[in-house]
Amino acid sequence: MEHVLWTIYLGLLGTASLSYLIKGKYKSKLSKIDFVVSVITWIGLLGYVTEIAILNPSLWKFIAVTALLWDVLFAMLLKDNEGEEILDGLPIMTRRVWMLITLVIAIGPLYYGLFRYAFS
């Protein structure tokens, strides 16, 4: 059952990002870098889910830490917007807290799996 849930999660992440790619939402250089980082982390999660060794574990340790730092910086500081329209009336700190909560819920499992893959 756990394998099925991981596969569904991986599929949801990939589908969301690929739909953004097809719609042309990745326009800036930073968003294109974010897409590449996402693809690399999916490959690591795929290795974790399928229990297949892809590349060197030392490389995955570097990728896991670097990608996590990138995602937090990109989501909280580098993106062009400070949240969706639903957050317009909130102070900037409250927006960032909600963005961080959303980030943890959306990609927390990705980094849990990636860190398990890299450090076990």
PDB file of C-alpha atoms in Angstrom, residues 27-113:
ATOM      1  CA  LYS A  27       9.011  31.761 -18.454  1.00  0.00           C
ATOM      2  CA  SER A  28      11.774  33.193 -16.284  1.00  0.00           C
ATOM      3  CA  LYS A  29      15.244  31.703 -15.903  1.00  0.00           C
ATOM      4  CA  LEU A  30      14.606  31.043 -12.217  1.00  0.00           C
ATOM      5  CA  SER A  31      11.406  29.115 -12.906  1.00  0.00           C
ATOM      6  CA  LYS A  32      13.199  27.039 -15.556  1.00  0.00           C
ATOM      7  CA  ILE A  33      15.940  26.236 -13.044  1.00  0.00           C
ATOM      8  CA  ASP A  34      13.215  25.282 -10.571  1.00  0.00           C
ATOM      9  CA  PHE A  35      11.732  22.874 -13.117  1.00  0.00           C
ATOM     10  CA  VAL A  36      15.127  21.217 -13.680  1.00  0.00           C
ATOM     11  CA  VAL A  37      15.675  20.904  -9.915  1.00  0.00           C
ATOM     12  CA  SER A  38      12.214  19.341  -9.628  1.00  0.00           C
ATOM     13  CA  VAL A  39      12.948  16.767 -12.326  1.00  0.00           C
ATOM     14  CA  ILE A  40      16.202  15.798 -10.598  1.00  0.00           C
ATOM     15  CA  THR A  41      14.439  15.357  -7.252  1.00  0.00           C
ATOM     16  CA  TRP A  42      11.720  13.235  -8.898  1.00  0.00           C
ATOM     17  CA  ILE A  43      14.413  10.931 -10.232  1.00  0.00           C
ATOM     18  CA  GLY A  44      15.723  10.544  -6.678  1.00  0.00           C
ATOM     19  CA  LEU A  45      12.246   9.883  -5.333  1.00  0.00           C
ATOM     20  CA  LEU A  46      11.686   7.363  -8.108  1.00  0.00           C
ATOM     21  CA  GLY A  47      14.873   5.595  -7.010  1.00  0.00           C
ATOM     22  CA  TYR A  48      13.611   5.586  -3.413  1.00  0.00           C
ATOM     23  CA  VAL A  49      10.167   4.270  -4.338  1.00  0.00           C
ATOM     24  CA  THR A  50      11.455   1.548  -6.664  1.00  0.00           C
ATOM     25  CA  GLU A  51      14.486   0.782  -4.449  1.00  0.00           C
ATOM     26  CA  ILE A  52      16.810   1.102  -7.426  1.00  0.00           C
ATOM     27  CA  ALA A  53      20.264   2.663  -7.021  1.00  0.00           C
ATOM     28  CA  ILE A  54      20.478   5.600  -9.411  1.00  0.00           C
ATOM     29  CA  LEU A  55      23.834   7.396  -9.412  1.00  0.00           C
ATOM     30  CA  ASN A  56      26.107   7.600  -6.380  1.00  0.00           C
ATOM     31  CA  PRO A  57      24.613   7.995  -2.856  1.00  0.00           C
ATOM     32  CA  SER A  58      27.089  10.820  -2.138  1.00  0.00           C
ATOM     33  CA  LEU A  59      25.705  12.729  -5.097  1.00  0.00           C
ATOM     34  CA  TRP A  60      22.151  12.274  -3.786  1.00  0.00           C
ATOM     35  CA  LYS A  61      23.200  13.712  -0.426  1.00  0.00           C
ATOM     36  CA  PHE A  62      24.436  16.835  -2.184  1.00  0.00           C
ATOM     37  CA  ILE A  63      21.341  16.985  -4.403  1.00  0.00           C
ATOM     38  CA  ALA A  64      18.940  16.539  -1.477  1.00  0.00           C
ATOM     39  CA  VAL A  65      20.434  19.371   0.578  1.00  0.00           C
ATOM     40  CA  THR A  66      20.931  21.708  -2.383  1.00  0.00           C
ATOM     41  CA  ALA A  67      17.458  21.096  -3.807  1.00  0.00           C
ATOM     42  CA  LEU A  68      15.791  21.658  -0.432  1.00  0.00           C
ATOM     43  CA  LEU A  69      17.610  24.959   0.004  1.00  0.00           C
ATOM     44  CA  TRP A  70      16.691  25.930  -3.554  1.00  0.00           C
ATOM     45  CA  ASP A  71      13.000  25.120  -3.076  1.00  0.00           C
ATOM     46  CA  VAL A  72      12.745  27.079   0.155  1.00  0.00           C
ATOM     47  CA  LEU A  73      14.593  30.080  -1.278  1.00  0.00           C
ATOM     48  CA  PHE A  74      12.685  29.977  -4.556  1.00  0.00           C
ATOM     49  CA  ALA A  75       9.278  29.615  -2.938  1.00  0.00           C
ATOM     50  CA  MET A  76       9.812  32.164  -0.187  1.00  0.00           C
ATOM     51  CA  LEU A  77      12.108  34.788  -1.688  1.00  0.00           C
ATOM     52  CA  LEU A  78      12.832  34.499  -5.392  1.00  0.00           C
ATOM     53  CA  LYS A  79       9.411  33.953  -6.943  1.00  0.00           C
ATOM     54  CA  ASP A  80       7.853  36.939  -8.651  1.00  0.00           C
ATOM     55  CA  ASN A  81       4.779  36.848  -6.446  1.00  0.00           C
ATOM     56  CA  GLU A  82       4.144  36.702  -2.736  1.00  0.00           C
ATOM     57  CA  GLY A  83       1.258  34.280  -2.851  1.00  0.00           C
ATOM     58  CA  GLU A  84      -1.975  33.927  -4.710  1.00  0.00           C
ATOM     59  CA  GLU A  85      -4.827  36.420  -4.836  1.00  0.00           C
ATOM     60  CA  ILE A  86      -6.450  34.642  -1.915  1.00  0.00           C
ATOM     61  CA  LEU A  87      -3.600  35.938   0.283  1.00  0.00           C
ATOM     62  CA  ASP A  88      -3.737  39.563  -0.950  1.00  0.00           C
ATOM     63  CA  GLY A  89      -5.275  41.001   2.223  1.00  0.00           C
ATOM     64  CA  LEU A  90      -2.730  39.420   4.563  1.00  0.00           C
ATOM     65  CA  PRO A  91       0.448  41.019   5.882  1.00  0.00           C
ATOM     66  CA  ILE A  92       3.691  39.842   4.260  1.00  0.00           C
ATOM     67  CA  MET A  93       4.783  37.738   7.259  1.00  0.00           C
ATOM     68  CA  THR A  94       1.427  35.960   7.396  1.00  0.00           C
ATOM     69  CA  ARG A  95       1.665  35.272   3.654  1.00  0.00           C
ATOM     70  CA  ARG A  96       5.107  33.774   4.070  1.00  0.00           C
ATOM     71  CA  VAL A  97       3.960  31.591   6.954  1.00  0.00           C
ATOM     72  CA  TRP A  98       1.064  30.268   4.825  1.00  0.00           C
ATOM     73  CA  MET A  99       3.426  29.755   1.898  1.00  0.00           C
ATOM     74  CA  LEU A 100       5.816  27.798   4.127  1.00  0.00           C
ATOM     75  CA  ILE A 101       2.981  25.630   5.453  1.00  0.00           C
ATOM     76  CA  THR A 102       1.825  24.940   1.899  1.00  0.00           C
ATOM     77  CA  LEU A 103       5.395  24.184   0.846  1.00  0.00           C
ATOM     78  CA  VAL A 104       5.829  21.665   3.669  1.00  0.00           C
ATOM     79  CA  ILE A 105       2.558  19.925   2.838  1.00  0.00           C
ATOM     80  CA  ALA A 106       3.173  19.859  -0.925  1.00  0.00           C
ATOM     81  CA  ILE A 107       6.832  18.866  -1.086  1.00  0.00           C
ATOM     82  CA  GLY A 108       7.510  17.585   2.416  1.00  0.00           C
ATOM     83  CA  PRO A 109       6.989  13.968   1.338  1.00  0.00           C
ATOM     84  CA  LEU A 110       9.283  14.511  -1.661  1.00  0.00           C
ATOM     85  CA  TYR A 111      12.157  15.557   0.567  1.00  0.00           C
ATOM     86  CA  TYR A 112      11.368  12.894   3.155  1.00  0.00           C
ATOM     87  CA  GLY A 113      11.772  10.243   0.464  1.00  0.00           C
TER      88      GLY A 113
END
